[in-house]
mmCIF file of C-alpha atoms in Angstrom:
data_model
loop_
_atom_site.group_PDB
_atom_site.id
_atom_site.type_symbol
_atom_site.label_atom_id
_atom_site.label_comp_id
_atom_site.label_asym_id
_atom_site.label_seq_id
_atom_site.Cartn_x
_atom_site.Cartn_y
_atom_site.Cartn_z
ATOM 1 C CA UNK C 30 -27.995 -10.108 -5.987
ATOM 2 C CA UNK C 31 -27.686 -7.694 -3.169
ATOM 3 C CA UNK C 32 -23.794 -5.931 -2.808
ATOM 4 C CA UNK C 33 -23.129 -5.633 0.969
ATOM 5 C CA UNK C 34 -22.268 -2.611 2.138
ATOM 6 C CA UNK C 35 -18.228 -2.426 1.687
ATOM 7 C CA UNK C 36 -18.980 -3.428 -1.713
ATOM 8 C CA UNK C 37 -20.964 -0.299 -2.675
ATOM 9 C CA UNK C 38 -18.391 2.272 -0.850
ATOM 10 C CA UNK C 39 -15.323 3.494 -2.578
ATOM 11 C CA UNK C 40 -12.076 1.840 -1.923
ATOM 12 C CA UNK C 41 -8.875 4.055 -1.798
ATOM 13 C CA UNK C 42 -5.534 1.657 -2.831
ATOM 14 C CA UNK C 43 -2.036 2.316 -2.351
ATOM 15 C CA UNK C 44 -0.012 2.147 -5.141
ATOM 16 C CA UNK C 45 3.911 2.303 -5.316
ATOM 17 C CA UNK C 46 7.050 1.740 -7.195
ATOM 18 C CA UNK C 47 5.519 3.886 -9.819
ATOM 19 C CA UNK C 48 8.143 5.428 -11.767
ATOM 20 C CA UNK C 49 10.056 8.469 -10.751
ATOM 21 C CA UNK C 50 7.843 10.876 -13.705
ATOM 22 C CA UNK C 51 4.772 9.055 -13.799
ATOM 23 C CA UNK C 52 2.047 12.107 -14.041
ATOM 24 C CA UNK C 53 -1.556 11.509 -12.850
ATOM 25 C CA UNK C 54 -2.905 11.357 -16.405
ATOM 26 C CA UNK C 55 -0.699 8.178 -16.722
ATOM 27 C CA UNK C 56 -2.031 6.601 -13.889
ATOM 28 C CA UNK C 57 -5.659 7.340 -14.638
ATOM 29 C CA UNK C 58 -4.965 5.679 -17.890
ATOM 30 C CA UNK C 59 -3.847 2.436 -16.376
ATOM 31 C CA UNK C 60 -6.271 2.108 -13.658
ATOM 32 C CA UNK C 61 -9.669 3.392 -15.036
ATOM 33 C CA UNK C 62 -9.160 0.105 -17.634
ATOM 34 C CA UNK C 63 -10.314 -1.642 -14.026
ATOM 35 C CA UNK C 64 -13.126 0.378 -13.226
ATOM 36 C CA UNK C 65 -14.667 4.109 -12.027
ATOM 37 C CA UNK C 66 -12.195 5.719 -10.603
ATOM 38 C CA UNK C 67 -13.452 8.293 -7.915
ATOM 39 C CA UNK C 68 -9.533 10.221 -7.156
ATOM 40 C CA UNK C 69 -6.052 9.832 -7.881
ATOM 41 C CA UNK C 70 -3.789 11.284 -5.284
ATOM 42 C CA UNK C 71 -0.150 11.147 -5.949
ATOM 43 C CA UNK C 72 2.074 11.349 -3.240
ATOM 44 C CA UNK C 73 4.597 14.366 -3.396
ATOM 45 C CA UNK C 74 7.708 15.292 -1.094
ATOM 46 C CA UNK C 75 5.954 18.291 1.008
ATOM 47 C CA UNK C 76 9.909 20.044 0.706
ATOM 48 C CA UNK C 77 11.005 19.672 -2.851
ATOM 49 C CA UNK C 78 7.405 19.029 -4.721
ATOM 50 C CA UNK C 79 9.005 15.640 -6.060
ATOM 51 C CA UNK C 80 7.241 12.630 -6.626
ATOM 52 C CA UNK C 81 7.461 9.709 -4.058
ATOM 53 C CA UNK C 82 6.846 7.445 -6.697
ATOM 54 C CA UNK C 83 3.249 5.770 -4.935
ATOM 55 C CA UNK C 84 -0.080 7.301 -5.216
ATOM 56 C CA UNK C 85 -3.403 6.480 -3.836
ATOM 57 C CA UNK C 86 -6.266 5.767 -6.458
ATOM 58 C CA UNK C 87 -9.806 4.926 -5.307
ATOM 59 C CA UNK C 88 -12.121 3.752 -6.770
ATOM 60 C CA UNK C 89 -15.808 3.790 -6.721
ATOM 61 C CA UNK C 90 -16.275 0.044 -5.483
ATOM 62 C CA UNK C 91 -14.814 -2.664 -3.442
ATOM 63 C CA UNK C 92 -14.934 -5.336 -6.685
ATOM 64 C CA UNK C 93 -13.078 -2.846 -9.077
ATOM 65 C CA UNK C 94 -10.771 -2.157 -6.057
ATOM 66 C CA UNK C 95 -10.399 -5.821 -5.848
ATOM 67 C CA UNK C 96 -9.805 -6.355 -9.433
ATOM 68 C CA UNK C 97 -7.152 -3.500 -9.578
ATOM 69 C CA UNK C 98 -4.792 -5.358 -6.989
ATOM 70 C CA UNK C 99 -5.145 -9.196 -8.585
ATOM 71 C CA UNK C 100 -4.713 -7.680 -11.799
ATOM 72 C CA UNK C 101 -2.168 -5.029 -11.714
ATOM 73 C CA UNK C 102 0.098 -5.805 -8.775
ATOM 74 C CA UNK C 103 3.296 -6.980 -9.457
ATOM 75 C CA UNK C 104 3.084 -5.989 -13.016
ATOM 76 C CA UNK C 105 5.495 -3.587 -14.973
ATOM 77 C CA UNK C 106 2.371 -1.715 -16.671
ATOM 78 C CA UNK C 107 4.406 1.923 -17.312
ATOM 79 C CA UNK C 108 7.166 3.054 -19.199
ATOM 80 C CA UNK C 109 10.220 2.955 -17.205
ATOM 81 C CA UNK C 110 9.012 0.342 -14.880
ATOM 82 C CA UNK C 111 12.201 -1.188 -13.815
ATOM 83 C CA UNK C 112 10.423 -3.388 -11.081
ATOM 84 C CA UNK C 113 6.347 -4.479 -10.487
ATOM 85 C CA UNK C 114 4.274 -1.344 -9.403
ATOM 86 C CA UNK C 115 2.451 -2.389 -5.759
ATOM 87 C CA UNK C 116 -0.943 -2.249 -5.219
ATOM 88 C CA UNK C 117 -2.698 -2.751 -2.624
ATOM 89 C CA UNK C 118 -5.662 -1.695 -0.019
ATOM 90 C CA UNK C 119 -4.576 1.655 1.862
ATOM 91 C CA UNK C 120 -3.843 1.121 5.523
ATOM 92 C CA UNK C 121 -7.348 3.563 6.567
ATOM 93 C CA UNK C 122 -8.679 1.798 3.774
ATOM 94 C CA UNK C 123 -8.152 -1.824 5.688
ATOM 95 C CA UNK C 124 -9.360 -0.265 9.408
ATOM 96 C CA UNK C 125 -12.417 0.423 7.538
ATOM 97 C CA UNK C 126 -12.615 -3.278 6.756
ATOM 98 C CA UNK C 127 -11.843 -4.450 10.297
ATOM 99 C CA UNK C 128 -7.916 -5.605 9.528
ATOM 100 C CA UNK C 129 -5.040 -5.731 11.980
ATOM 101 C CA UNK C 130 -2.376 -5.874 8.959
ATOM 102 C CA UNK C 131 -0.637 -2.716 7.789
ATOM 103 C CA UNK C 132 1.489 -1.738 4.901
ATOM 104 C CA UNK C 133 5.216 -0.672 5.424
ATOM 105 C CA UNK C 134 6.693 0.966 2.764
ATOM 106 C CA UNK C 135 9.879 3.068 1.917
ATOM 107 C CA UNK C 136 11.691 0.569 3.890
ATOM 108 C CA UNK C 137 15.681 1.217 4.385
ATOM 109 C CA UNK C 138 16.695 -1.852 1.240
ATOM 110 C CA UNK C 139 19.467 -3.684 4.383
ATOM 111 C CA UNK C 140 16.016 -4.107 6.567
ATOM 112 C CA UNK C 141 15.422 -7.458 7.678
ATOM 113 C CA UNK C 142 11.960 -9.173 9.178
ATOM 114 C CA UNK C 143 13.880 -8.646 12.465
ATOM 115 C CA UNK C 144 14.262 -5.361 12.278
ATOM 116 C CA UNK C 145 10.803 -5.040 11.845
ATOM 117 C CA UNK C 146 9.356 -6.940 14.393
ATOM 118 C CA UNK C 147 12.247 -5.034 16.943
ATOM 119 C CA UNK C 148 10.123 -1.838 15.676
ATOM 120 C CA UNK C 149 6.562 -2.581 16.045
ATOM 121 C CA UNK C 150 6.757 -5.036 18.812
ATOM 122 C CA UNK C 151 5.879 -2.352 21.426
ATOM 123 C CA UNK C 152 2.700 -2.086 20.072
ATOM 124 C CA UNK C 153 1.632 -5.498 20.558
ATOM 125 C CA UNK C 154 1.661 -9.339 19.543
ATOM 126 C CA UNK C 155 2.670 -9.775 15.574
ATOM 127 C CA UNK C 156 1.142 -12.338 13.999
ATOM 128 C CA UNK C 157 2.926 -12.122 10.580
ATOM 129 C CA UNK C 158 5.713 -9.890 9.263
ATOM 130 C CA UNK C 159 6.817 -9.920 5.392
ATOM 131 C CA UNK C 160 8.903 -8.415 3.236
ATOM 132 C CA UNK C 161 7.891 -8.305 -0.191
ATOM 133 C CA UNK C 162 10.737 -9.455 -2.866
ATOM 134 C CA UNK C 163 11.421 -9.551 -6.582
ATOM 135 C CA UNK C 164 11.665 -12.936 -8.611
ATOM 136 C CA UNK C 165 15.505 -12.393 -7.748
ATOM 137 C CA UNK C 166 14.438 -12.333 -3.852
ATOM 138 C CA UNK C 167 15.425 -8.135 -3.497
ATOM 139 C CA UNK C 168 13.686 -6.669 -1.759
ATOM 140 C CA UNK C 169 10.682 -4.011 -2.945
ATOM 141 C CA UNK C 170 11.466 -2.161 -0.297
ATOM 142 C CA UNK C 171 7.974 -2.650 1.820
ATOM 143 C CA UNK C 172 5.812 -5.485 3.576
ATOM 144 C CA UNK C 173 3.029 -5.904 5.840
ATOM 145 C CA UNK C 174 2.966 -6.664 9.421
ATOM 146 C CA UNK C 175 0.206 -8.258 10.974
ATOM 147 C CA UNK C 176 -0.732 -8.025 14.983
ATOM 148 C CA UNK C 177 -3.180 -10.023 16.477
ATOM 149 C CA UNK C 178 -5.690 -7.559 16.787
ATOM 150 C CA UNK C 179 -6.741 -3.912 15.699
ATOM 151 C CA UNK C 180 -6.306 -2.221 18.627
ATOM 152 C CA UNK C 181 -2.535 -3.096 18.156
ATOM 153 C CA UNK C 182 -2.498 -2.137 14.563
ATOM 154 C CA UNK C 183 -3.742 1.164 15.066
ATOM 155 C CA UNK C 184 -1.407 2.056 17.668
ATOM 156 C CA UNK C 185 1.448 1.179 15.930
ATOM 157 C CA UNK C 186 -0.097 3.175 13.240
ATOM 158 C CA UNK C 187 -0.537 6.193 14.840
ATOM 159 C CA UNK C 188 3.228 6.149 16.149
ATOM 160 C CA UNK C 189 5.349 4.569 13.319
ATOM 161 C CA UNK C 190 3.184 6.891 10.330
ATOM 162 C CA UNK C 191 5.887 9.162 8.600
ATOM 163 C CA UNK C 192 8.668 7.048 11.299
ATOM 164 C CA UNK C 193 12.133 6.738 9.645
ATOM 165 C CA UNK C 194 14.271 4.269 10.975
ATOM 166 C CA UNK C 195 17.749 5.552 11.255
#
């Protein structure tokens, strides 16, 4: 059976709510159970060196990629894992696959779907908007939006990357 070709390039996925000391190795260890693992990127406050608690991990293939999110998102799979970790395709890593949806994270924890839409609607027409909850319906602090077409997606990318609302 022939793989087409997003299926033989590596896949780079966002993953967050890790926990405040989670160290590379520790992540590796998690995620190479999946499949080949190509980099592991954690993200780090460019002022005080401090984690961010998300990472990007990519791995060598869309299906491992794949298999990472349905099996590991949601789930409390480190030590200190007070909430499910997210995982989920990076936003470049999406473009690549000809989405309009994008990932919001390190939303403000009082920020409502109307909030949202208030932000990103000068970009364009949203087709979805979501905030992503607990079983206790608290929010994770991130979401997705969805606009109707890429175009719109990437220019609200390239303006609202690194935005923080006030």
């Amino acid at each position: 059976m022939q793989q087409t070709l997003h299926q033989q390039k590596p896949v780079k996925l966002f993953i967050g709510h890790l926990p405040a000391n989670t160290e590379e190795s520790e992540i590796r260890t998690v995620f190479e159970k999946i499949g080949h693992i190509v980099s592991i990127t954690p993200i780090l406050d460019k002022v005080t060196g401090l984690s961010k608690q998300c990472a990007f991990v990519q791995y060598a293939n869309y299906d491992d990629a794949q298999k990472a999110i349905d099996t590991l998102d949601g789930t409390q799979c480190f030590i200190n894992c007070k909430s499910g970790i997210i995982v989920n395709f990076a936003n470049d890593q999406l473009f690549k696959m000809n989405s309009s949806k994008l990932f919001i994270g390190m939303l403000p924890y009082t920020t409502n779907e109307e909030q949202i839409r208030e932000w990103f609607s000068p970009f364009g027409h949203i087709v979805q908007c979501e905030i992503l909850t607990n079983q206790n319906g608290e929010s994770k602090f991130c979401g997705f939006i969805t606009f109707s077409s890429r175009v719109e997606a990437e220019a609200a990318l390239k303006k609202m990357d690194q935005y923080t609302p006030l």
